[in-house]
Tab-separated table of C-alpha atoms and ligand atoms in Angstrom:
chain	number	residue	atom	x	y	z
T	95	MET	CA	-0.029	0.071	-0.103
T	96	ALA	CA	2.544	2.531	1.152
T	97	ALA	CA	4.682	1.281	-1.827
T	98	GLU	CA	2.185	2.867	-4.344
T	99	TYR	CA	2.794	6.328	-2.695
T	100	VAL	CA	6.520	5.878	-3.535
T	101	GLU	CA	5.853	4.943	-7.044
T	102	ALA	CA	3.364	7.939	-7.264
T	103	ALA	CA	6.288	10.245	-5.916
T	104	LYS	CA	8.765	8.986	-8.445
T	105	ALA	CA	6.332	9.389	-11.291
T	106	ALA	CA	5.640	13.010	-10.152
T	107	GLY	CA	9.399	13.880	-10.151
T	108	LEU	CA	9.663	14.384	-6.454
T	109	ALA	CA	13.165	14.006	-4.918
T	110	GLU	CA	11.663	13.046	-1.562
T	111	ILE	CA	8.341	11.835	-0.113
T	112	GLY	CA	7.396	11.859	3.589
T	113	PHE	CA	5.155	9.527	5.404
T	114	SER	CA	2.884	11.111	8.146
T	115	GLU	CA	0.229	8.551	9.338
T	116	HIS	CA	-1.904	9.949	12.233
T	117	LEU	CA	-0.713	8.959	15.548
T	118	PRO	CA	-3.179	6.741	17.545
T	119	MET	CA	-4.676	8.842	20.142
T	120	PRO	CA	-5.670	7.309	23.460
T	121	GLN	CA	-7.613	10.257	24.144
T	122	ARG	CA	-9.791	9.971	21.138
T	123	ASP	CA	-9.912	6.248	20.247
T	124	ASP	CA	-11.565	6.337	16.708
T	125	ARG	CA	-10.464	3.852	14.199
T	126	SER	CA	-11.601	6.094	11.253
T	127	LEU	CA	-9.222	8.825	12.219
T	128	THR	CA	-5.987	6.947	13.182
T	129	MET	CA	-4.628	3.681	13.053
T	130	ALA	CA	-4.775	1.342	16.181
T	131	ALA	CA	-1.990	1.633	18.787
T	132	ASP	CA	-0.630	-1.762	17.966
T	133	GLU	CA	-0.365	-0.917	14.197
T	134	LEU	CA	2.197	2.001	15.019
T	135	PRO	CA	5.307	-0.244	15.130
T	136	ILE	CA	4.070	-2.009	11.767
T	137	TYR	CA	3.881	1.336	10.216
T	138	VAL	CA	7.327	2.371	11.338
T	139	GLU	CA	8.845	-0.813	10.012
T	140	GLU	CA	6.965	-0.563	6.670
T	141	VAL	CA	8.386	2.863	5.934
T	142	LEU	CA	11.868	1.997	7.131
T	143	SER	CA	11.778	-1.068	4.822
T	144	LEU	CA	10.578	1.171	1.992
T	145	ARG	CA	13.477	3.371	2.569
T	146	ASP	CA	16.003	0.523	2.286
T	147	LYS	CA	14.227	-0.772	-0.993
T	148	HIS	CA	14.138	2.667	-2.764
T	149	PRO	CA	17.515	4.284	-2.388
T	150	GLU	CA	16.801	6.267	-5.549
T	151	ILE	CA	14.282	8.664	-3.481
T	152	SER	CA	14.424	10.077	-0.182
T	153	ILE	CA	11.917	8.625	2.045
T	154	LYS	CA	11.245	10.074	5.357
T	155	LEU	CA	9.399	8.644	8.315
T	156	GLY	CA	6.931	11.349	9.782
T	157	ILE	CA	4.099	11.220	11.810
T	158	GLU	CA	1.086	13.578	12.431
T	159	ALA	CA	0.141	14.058	16.167
T	160	ASP	CA	-2.828	15.873	17.534
T	161	TYR	CA	-2.092	18.229	20.207
T	162	PHE	CA	-4.347	17.775	23.399
T	163	PRO	CA	-3.707	20.037	26.225
T	164	GLY	CA	-2.661	17.929	29.435
T	165	HIS	CA	-1.295	14.974	27.361
T	166	GLU	CA	2.059	16.416	26.448
T	167	GLU	CA	4.151	13.842	28.679
T	168	TRP	CA	2.345	11.101	26.954
T	169	LEU	CA	3.016	12.467	23.610
T	170	ALA	CA	6.753	13.215	24.110
T	171	GLU	CA	7.276	9.870	25.359
T	172	THR	CA	5.594	8.284	22.643
T	173	LEU	CA	7.421	10.445	19.897
T	174	ARG	CA	10.689	9.494	21.736
T	175	SER	CA	9.967	5.876	21.008
T	176	TYR	CA	10.415	5.696	17.380
T	177	PRO	CA	13.067	7.122	14.934
T	178	PHE	CA	10.824	9.902	13.388
T	179	ASP	CA	12.402	12.293	10.806
T	180	TYR	CA	9.808	14.874	11.612
T	181	VAL	CA	6.719	15.317	13.637
T	182	LEU	CA	3.580	17.267	12.217
T	183	GLY	CA	1.640	18.877	14.966
T	184	SER	CA	-2.110	19.656	14.328
T	185	VAL	CA	-5.424	20.618	16.076
T	186	HIS	CA	-8.570	18.834	14.939
T	187	PHE	CA	-10.409	19.086	18.234
T	188	ILE	CA	-11.784	21.988	20.336
T	189	GLY	CA	-12.717	20.268	23.510
T	190	ASP	CA	-14.657	17.224	22.358
T	191	TRP	CA	-15.552	18.643	19.164
T	192	GLY	CA	-13.797	17.289	15.908
T	193	PHE	CA	-14.420	20.560	14.144
T	194	ASP	CA	-13.110	19.300	10.753
T	195	ASP	CA	-15.013	16.038	10.777
T	196	SER	CA	-17.952	16.142	8.460
T	197	ARG	CA	-19.808	13.839	10.883
T	198	ASN	CA	-19.887	17.044	13.253
T	199	LEU	CA	-20.896	19.562	10.695
T	200	ALA	CA	-24.139	20.264	12.569
T	201	GLU	CA	-22.176	21.688	15.370
T	202	TRP	CA	-20.905	24.565	13.111
T	203	ARG	CA	-24.352	25.844	12.682
T	204	ARG	CA	-24.805	26.145	16.412
T	205	GLN	CA	-21.446	27.913	16.842
T	206	GLU	CA	-20.356	31.448	16.438
T	207	PRO	CA	-17.470	31.189	13.688
T	208	GLU	CA	-15.402	34.024	15.462
T	209	ARG	CA	-15.407	32.126	18.769
T	210	VAL	CA	-14.405	28.920	17.249
T	211	PHE	CA	-11.591	30.691	15.173
T	212	ASP	CA	-10.331	32.218	18.367
T	213	ALA	CA	-10.503	29.032	20.292
T	214	TYR	CA	-8.770	27.274	17.611
T	215	TYR	CA	-5.835	29.548	17.223
T	216	GLN	CA	-5.325	29.747	21.085
T	217	LEU	CA	-5.023	25.860	20.959
T	218	VAL	CA	-2.663	26.166	17.916
T	219	ALA	CA	-0.478	28.508	19.844
T	220	LYS	CA	-0.423	26.241	22.850
T	221	ALA	CA	0.438	23.279	20.563
T	222	VAL	CA	3.407	25.351	18.938
T	223	GLY	CA	4.403	26.550	22.463
T	224	SER	CA	4.649	22.874	23.815
T	225	GLY	CA	7.654	22.427	21.556
T	226	LEU	CA	6.728	18.950	20.663
T	227	PHE	CA	6.332	19.542	16.906
T	228	ASP	CA	8.789	20.255	14.147
T	229	VAL	CA	6.017	21.440	11.588
T	230	LEU	CA	2.705	22.921	12.238
T	231	ALA	CA	0.271	20.991	9.733
T	232	HIS	CA	-2.561	22.799	7.847
T	233	PRO	CA	-2.298	25.937	9.916
T	234	ASP	CA	-5.835	27.357	9.211
T	235	LEU	CA	-7.718	24.124	9.122
T	236	VAL	CA	-10.548	25.684	10.912
T	237	LYS	CA	-11.721	27.174	7.689
T	238	LYS	CA	-12.195	23.803	6.093
T	239	PHE	CA	-16.013	23.958	5.707
T	240	GLY	CA	-16.131	27.616	4.921
T	241	PHE	CA	-17.874	28.952	7.950
T	242	MET	CA	-15.967	32.226	8.327
T	243	PRO	CA	-16.000	34.811	10.892
T	244	ALA	CA	-16.723	38.449	10.067
T	245	LYS	CA	-13.686	39.715	12.163
T	246	ASP	CA	-10.118	40.104	10.595
T	247	GLN	CA	-7.996	37.411	11.736
T	248	THR	CA	-4.743	39.343	11.409
T	249	ALA	CA	-4.085	39.235	15.312
T	250	ASN	CA	-4.508	35.481	15.318
T	251	TYR	CA	-2.203	34.870	12.302
T	252	ARG	CA	0.562	37.232	13.871
T	253	MET	CA	0.148	35.292	17.438
T	254	ILE	CA	0.857	32.008	15.424
T	255	ALA	CA	3.696	33.411	13.478
T	256	GLN	CA	5.455	34.610	16.582
T	257	ALA	CA	5.011	31.447	18.306
T	258	LEU	CA	6.395	29.580	15.321
T	259	VAL	CA	9.449	31.748	15.341
T	260	ARG	CA	9.971	31.447	19.087
T	261	HIS	CA	9.825	27.923	19.091
T	262	ASP	CA	11.762	27.329	15.843
T	263	THR	CA	8.814	25.385	14.316
T	264	ALA	CA	8.125	25.319	10.555
T	265	VAL	CA	4.743	25.356	9.023
T	266	GLU	CA	3.141	23.351	6.206
T	267	ILE	CA	1.907	24.847	2.936
T	268	SER	CA	-0.614	22.268	2.007
T	269	SER	CA	-2.604	21.666	-1.038
T	270	ALA	CA	-5.130	19.516	0.980
T	271	GLY	CA	-7.352	22.472	1.337
T	272	LEU	CA	-8.102	22.701	-2.341
T	273	ARG	CA	-9.909	19.405	-2.100
T	274	LYS	CA	-12.186	20.525	0.633
T	275	PRO	CA	-15.235	22.713	0.670
T	276	ILE	CA	-13.095	25.756	1.315
T	277	GLY	CA	-11.431	25.284	-1.969
T	278	GLU	CA	-8.081	27.084	-0.725
T	279	ILE	CA	-4.645	26.267	0.217
T	280	TYR	CA	-3.693	26.026	3.867
T	281	PRO	CA	-2.615	28.584	4.963
T	282	SER	CA	-4.613	31.441	3.150
T	283	ALA	CA	-2.699	34.245	1.529
T	284	PRO	CA	-3.114	36.741	4.243
T	285	PHE	CA	-2.011	34.238	6.739
T	286	LEU	CA	1.010	33.130	4.638
T	287	LYS	CA	1.838	36.862	4.327
T	288	GLU	CA	2.298	37.217	8.000
T	289	LEU	CA	4.262	33.869	8.327
T	290	SER	CA	6.651	34.958	5.522
T	291	ALA	CA	7.147	38.442	6.963
T	292	ALA	CA	7.990	36.901	10.491
T	293	GLY	CA	10.608	34.621	8.819
T	294	VAL	CA	8.843	31.413	9.572
T	295	ARG	CA	10.304	28.260	7.394
T	296	PHE	CA	8.044	25.993	5.451
T	297	THR	CA	7.447	22.726	3.994
T	298	PHE	CA	5.282	21.572	1.235
T	299	GLY	CA	2.618	18.808	1.793
T	300	SER	CA	-0.344	17.376	-0.283
T	301	ASP	CA	-1.638	15.177	2.691
T	302	ALA	CA	-2.402	12.650	0.230
T	303	HIS	CA	-4.803	9.981	1.180
T	304	ARG	CA	-4.664	8.352	-2.289
T	305	PRO	CA	-1.256	7.733	-4.478
T	306	ARG	CA	-2.765	9.994	-7.136
T	307	GLU	CA	-2.642	12.717	-4.553
T	308	VAL	CA	0.972	12.821	-3.715
T	309	GLY	CA	2.664	16.008	-4.863
T	310	SER	CA	-0.748	17.603	-5.939
T	311	ALA	CA	-0.864	21.333	-6.905
T	312	PHE	CA	2.815	21.908	-5.608
T	313	PRO	CA	3.343	24.472	-8.498
T	314	ASP	CA	0.236	26.242	-6.869
T	315	LEU	CA	1.884	26.088	-3.467
T	316	LEU	CA	5.089	27.606	-4.806
T	317	GLN	CA	3.262	30.357	-6.624
T	318	LEU	CA	1.348	31.391	-3.576
T	319	LEU	CA	4.473	31.448	-1.314
T	320	THR	CA	6.153	33.672	-4.150
T	321	GLU	CA	3.151	36.022	-4.243
T	322	CYS	CA	3.171	36.078	-0.332
T	323	GLY	CA	6.677	37.158	0.255
T	324	GLY	CA	8.664	33.815	-0.214
T	325	GLY	CA	10.631	32.117	2.444
T	326	VAL	CA	13.015	29.105	2.969
T	327	LEU	CA	11.889	25.653	2.546
T	328	VAL	CA	13.196	23.000	4.832
T	329	GLY	CA	13.337	19.297	5.217
T	330	PHE	CA	13.899	17.120	8.090
T	331	ARG	CA	16.192	14.133	8.993
T	332	GLY	CA	16.042	12.674	12.619
T	333	ARG	CA	14.049	15.574	13.757
T	334	LEU	CA	16.697	18.211	12.530
T	335	ALA	CA	15.671	20.736	10.020
T	336	GLU	CA	17.871	21.332	7.046
T	337	ASP	CA	17.257	24.291	4.769
T	338	LEU	CA	16.667	23.131	1.231
T	339	THR	CA	16.071	26.220	-0.790
T	340	ARG	CA	14.842	29.854	-0.584
T	341	VAL	CA	11.927	30.891	-2.497
T	342	SER	CA	12.115	34.500	-3.399
T	343	GLY	CA	9.086	36.864	-2.888
T	344	SER	CA	7.565	38.457	-6.249
T	345	ASP	CA	7.696	42.159	-4.731
W	13	ZN	ZN1	-4.468	16.523	10.007
């Protein structure tokens, strides 16, 4: 299964592919969201053996971990137990509400978007502040279904940009949002401009859940980054960032 993604990455001409399965969450044991706990060592073995089999492409062992306040110790311990190249940090839950899960869409109609956005960005700032993550994944996931606040979000964007700089955490520019109702890259252009201005470093991701989605819309990610001021793209090995290239801004 994972081998198909490697073939897709090679066919797309990518120099590198990272796997970022969702870490099992004892806090939210839901098989539709993550693998089971006993599948984690199997996943790690599978990616490492693919790396051995395919020296012609760089294969990175990553993981995406949800941030739940109060579970930092457990997460740190779990992440230490495997030879991950990078850890994506993400927020998919506000309290018990999985706000990006289409099964929970009705809750959006009961909520005030402005309060949801503020709560989300407070959690993201805490996640970054935990220092547990190398890369912040899909930084404005909260926009996924298109319920948008009237209030300008610049203050939230700046708060996140500052936290990322302070904790030397990169941010993912992801084409996954193009496949969602919002139909827009994560992060939005105004958010990306703040990140670029603050000097945050970036990674590109497609969050592929099918082989044909590997590397999808990467030229669009590059164009958006260029338009929003540019920045340094980084890769990771053994949880250490290495600068890959600098993308110049267009103005
Ligand atoms: Zn995610």
